[in-house]
């Protein structure tokens, strides 16, 4: 199974900050990497697919990069509605696996 | 607008069985693979199973393999998950999710609100 490791597990940031979340795969997964946002009590929401493709309706302050084993989710100017938990997920093969999550909290 | 609505038993005894359903609307259901993903209380996301658009290909997480079945009724736009020999560790919110592609689930682009399953005596 491909292990997905996110860092950090949590972070505190202020509105307007630039935030970077890393995701590392235990083996090469090309660009089969996706990012989700989950708010408390809600279903996950797909933000980015194929490492860098922003989904329709997702603000342009979100971006993704990387290929192979190392990937990054960047939020350029954190907004209040962005405080949530973010998960990466590999779609390279089954079992599909998620990172453990990164909780973005208000400083 | 695509909508997914999960339903099923809320409380099940250890060793028991459950069948979850997911009613889909607003999409050509038979054109997409579908998945179940679960989230234990206070924990992260865990993929459970996927099924191809035709239902001919299924995949399962090791944690449920051998005691679970995923199936779909395309004319009725319904996805199912049947689990047997339930364990306390199966307690979670179960999300139904639409995959972007037909034959294989690379990622999930639409999610239901989830249905809570509690395994307890």
Coordinates of C-alpha atoms in Angstrom, one line a residue:
Chain A
X1 CA 0.0 0.0 0.0
X2 CA 1.1 3.6 -0.7
X3 CA 1.5 5.6 2.5
X4 CA 0.7 9.3 2.4
X5 CA 2.4 11.5 5.0
X6 CA 1.3 15.1 5.5
X7 CA 3.2 17.8 7.4
X8 CA 2.5 19.5 9.5
X9 CA -0.3 17.7 11.3
X10 CA -1.6 21.1 12.4
X11 CA -0.8 24.7 12.1
X12 CA -2.0 28.1 13.5
X13 CA -2.2 31.0 11.1
X14 CA -3.7 34.4 10.7
X15 CA -6.0 35.8 8.1
X16 CA -3.9 36.9 5.2
X17 CA -1.1 34.5 5.9
X18 CA 0.5 32.3 3.2
X19 CA 0.1 28.6 4.2
X20 CA 1.9 25.6 2.8
X21 CA 1.0 22.0 3.5
X22 CA 3.2 19.1 2.3
X23 CA 2.3 15.6 1.3
X24 CA 4.8 12.8 0.7
X25 CA 4.0 9.5 -0.9
X26 CA 5.9 6.3 0.0
X27 CA 6.5 5.6 -3.7
X28 CA 6.2 7.5 -6.9
X29 CA 2.7 8.3 -7.9
X30 CA 3.3 10.6 -10.9
X31 CA 0.6 13.3 -10.6
X32 CA -2.1 11.2 -9.2
X33 CA -2.5 13.4 -6.1
X34 CA -5.6 15.1 -4.9
X35 CA -6.5 17.6 -2.2
X36 CA -9.6 17.9 -0.1
X37 CA -10.9 20.3 2.4
X38 CA -13.1 19.2 5.3
X39 CA -14.9 21.5 7.8
X40 CA -16.3 20.1 11.1
X41 CA -19.4 18.1 10.6
X42 CA -19.3 18.3 6.8
X43 CA -18.3 16.1 4.0
X44 CA -14.9 16.6 2.3
X45 CA -14.8 18.9 -0.7
X46 CA -12.4 18.3 -3.6
X47 CA -10.1 21.3 -4.1
X48 CA -7.4 20.1 -6.5
X49 CA -7.0 17.0 -8.7
X50 CA -4.1 15.6 -10.6
X51 CA -1.7 17.6 -8.3
X52 CA -2.4 21.0 -9.7
X53 CA -5.9 21.2 -11.4
X54 CA -8.1 23.6 -9.5
X55 CA -11.7 22.5 -9.3
X56 CA -14.4 24.7 -10.6
X57 CA -15.6 27.2 -8.0
X58 CA -12.5 26.8 -5.8
X59 CA -10.8 30.2 -5.2
X60 CA -7.6 30.9 -7.0
X61 CA -5.8 31.5 -3.7
X62 CA -5.5 27.7 -3.6
X63 CA -2.9 26.0 -5.7
X64 CA -1.2 22.6 -5.8
X65 CA 2.2 21.5 -7.1
X66 CA 4.5 18.5 -7.2
X67 CA 4.9 15.2 -8.9
X68 CA 6.5 11.9 -8.1
X69 CA 6.6 11.7 -4.3
X70 CA 6.5 15.3 -3.0
X71 CA 3.5 17.5 -3.3
X72 CA 2.4 20.9 -1.9
X73 CA -0.9 22.7 -1.3
X74 CA -0.5 26.4 -1.0
X75 CA -3.1 29.0 0.2
X76 CA -1.7 32.4 -0.7
X77 CA -3.8 34.6 1.5
X78 CA -5.7 32.7 4.2
X79 CA -9.3 33.6 4.6
X80 CA -11.6 32.9 7.6
X81 CA -13.5 30.3 5.6
X82 CA -10.3 28.4 4.9
X83 CA -9.9 27.2 8.5
X84 CA -10.5 23.5 8.1
X85 CA -8.7 20.2 7.8
X86 CA -7.0 19.4 4.6
X87 CA -6.3 15.9 3.2
X88 CA -4.2 14.6 0.4
X89 CA -5.2 11.4 -1.4
X90 CA -3.3 9.3 -4.0
X91 CA -5.2 7.8 -6.9
X92 CA -2.3 5.9 -8.4
X93 CA -3.5 2.5 -7.3
X94 CA -5.8 0.8 -4.9
X95 CA -6.1 0.9 -2.0
X96 CA -6.7 4.6 -2.4
X97 CA -5.0 6.2 0.6
X98 CA -5.3 9.5 2.3
X99 CA -2.8 11.5 4.4
X100 CA -3.6 11.8 8.1
X101 CA -4.8 15.4 7.6
X102 CA -3.6 18.9 8.4
X103 CA -5.7 21.0 10.6
X104 CA -5.5 24.7 9.9
X105 CA -6.5 26.8 13.0
X106 CA -6.8 30.4 13.7
X107 CA -3.9 32.0 15.5
Chain B
X1 CA -26.9 19.7 -9.2
X2 CA -25.5 16.4 -8.3
X3 CA -26.8 15.0 -5.0
X4 CA -25.9 11.9 -3.0
X5 CA -28.0 10.8 -0.1
X6 CA -26.9 8.0 2.1
X7 CA -29.2 5.9 4.3
X8 CA -28.9 2.7 6.4
X9 CA -28.9 1.2 9.9
X10 CA -27.5 3.5 12.6
X11 CA -26.8 1.0 15.4
X12 CA -25.6 -2.5 14.8
X13 CA -24.3 -5.2 17.2
X14 CA -20.8 -6.6 16.8
X15 CA -21.0 -9.6 14.5
X16 CA -24.0 -8.2 12.8
X17 CA -24.6 -6.9 9.2
X18 CA -25.7 -3.7 7.6
X19 CA -26.6 -2.4 4.2
X20 CA -26.0 1.2 3.3
X21 CA -27.7 2.8 0.4
X22 CA -26.8 6.0 -1.6
X23 CA -29.4 7.5 -3.8
X24 CA -27.9 9.6 -6.6
X25 CA -29.6 12.4 -8.5
X26 CA -28.6 15.1 -11.0
X27 CA -26.2 13.0 -12.9
X28 CA -25.9 10.1 -15.4
X29 CA -25.3 7.6 -12.6
X30 CA -24.2 4.8 -15.0
X31 CA -21.3 6.9 -16.4
X32 CA -19.3 7.1 -13.2
X33 CA -17.4 4.9 -10.8
X34 CA -18.5 5.3 -7.2
X35 CA -16.9 4.9 -3.8
X36 CA -17.5 4.6 -0.1
X37 CA -15.2 6.4 2.3
X38 CA -15.5 6.3 6.1
X39 CA -14.3 8.4 9.0
X40 CA -14.1 7.1 12.5
X41 CA -14.9 9.5 15.3
X42 CA -12.2 12.2 15.5
X43 CA -10.1 10.4 12.9
X44 CA -9.1 10.9 9.3
X45 CA -10.6 9.6 6.0
X46 CA -10.4 6.0 5.1
X47 CA -11.3 4.7 1.6
X48 CA -13.5 1.6 1.9
X49 CA -14.5 0.4 -1.6
X50 CA -15.0 1.4 -5.2
X51 CA -17.1 0.1 -8.1
X52 CA -16.8 0.8 -11.8
X53 CA -19.5 2.4 -13.8
X54 CA -20.9 -0.9 -15.0
X55 CA -20.4 -2.7 -11.7
X56 CA -18.0 -5.1 -13.3
X57 CA -15.0 -4.1 -11.3
X58 CA -14.8 -3.7 -7.5
X59 CA -12.0 -2.9 -5.1
X60 CA -11.9 -3.1 -1.3
X61 CA -9.7 -1.9 1.5
X62 CA -8.0 -4.7 3.4
X63 CA -9.9 -3.7 6.5
X64 CA -13.3 -4.8 5.0
X65 CA -12.2 -7.2 2.2
X66 CA -13.9 -10.6 2.5
X67 CA -16.8 -9.3 4.6
X68 CA -18.1 -6.5 2.3
X69 CA -19.9 -6.2 -1.0
X70 CA -20.3 -3.0 -3.0
X71 CA -22.9 -3.0 -5.7
X72 CA -25.0 -0.6 -7.8
X73 CA -28.4 -0.5 -9.4
X74 CA -27.9 1.8 -12.4
X75 CA -31.5 2.0 -13.5
X76 CA -32.5 3.1 -10.0
X77 CA -29.4 5.3 -9.5
X78 CA -28.5 3.6 -6.2
X79 CA -25.2 2.5 -4.7
X80 CA -25.0 -0.1 -2.0
X81 CA -22.5 -1.2 0.6
X82 CA -23.1 -4.4 2.5
X83 CA -20.9 -5.3 5.4
X84 CA -21.0 -8.5 7.5
X85 CA -19.3 -9.5 10.7
X86 CA -19.2 -5.9 11.9
X87 CA -16.6 -4.9 14.5
X88 CA -16.4 -2.0 16.9
X89 CA -13.7 -0.6 14.7
X90 CA -16.2 -0.2 11.8
X91 CA -17.9 2.6 13.8
X92 CA -17.7 5.6 11.5
X93 CA -19.5 8.1 9.3
X94 CA -19.8 6.5 5.9
X95 CA -19.7 8.8 2.9
X96 CA -20.9 7.9 -0.6
X97 CA -18.8 9.6 -3.2
X98 CA -18.9 10.0 -7.0
X99 CA -15.7 9.4 -8.9
X100 CA -14.8 11.6 -11.8
X101 CA -14.1 8.7 -14.2
X102 CA -16.0 5.6 -15.2
X103 CA -13.8 2.6 -14.9
X104 CA -11.5 3.5 -12.0
X105 CA -11.8 5.9 -9.1
X106 CA -8.8 8.3 -9.2
X107 CA -10.5 10.7 -7.0
X108 CA -14.0 11.7 -5.6
X109 CA -15.5 14.9 -6.9
X110 CA -18.9 14.9 -5.2
X111 CA -19.7 13.6 -1.7
X112 CA -22.8 12.9 0.2
X113 CA -23.4 14.2 3.7
X114 CA -22.6 10.8 5.2
X115 CA -24.5 8.3 7.4
X116 CA -23.4 7.3 10.9
X117 CA -22.9 3.7 11.7
X118 CA -22.3 2.7 15.3
X119 CA -21.2 -0.9 16.1
X120 CA -21.9 -1.5 19.8
X121 CA -23.6 -4.0 22.1

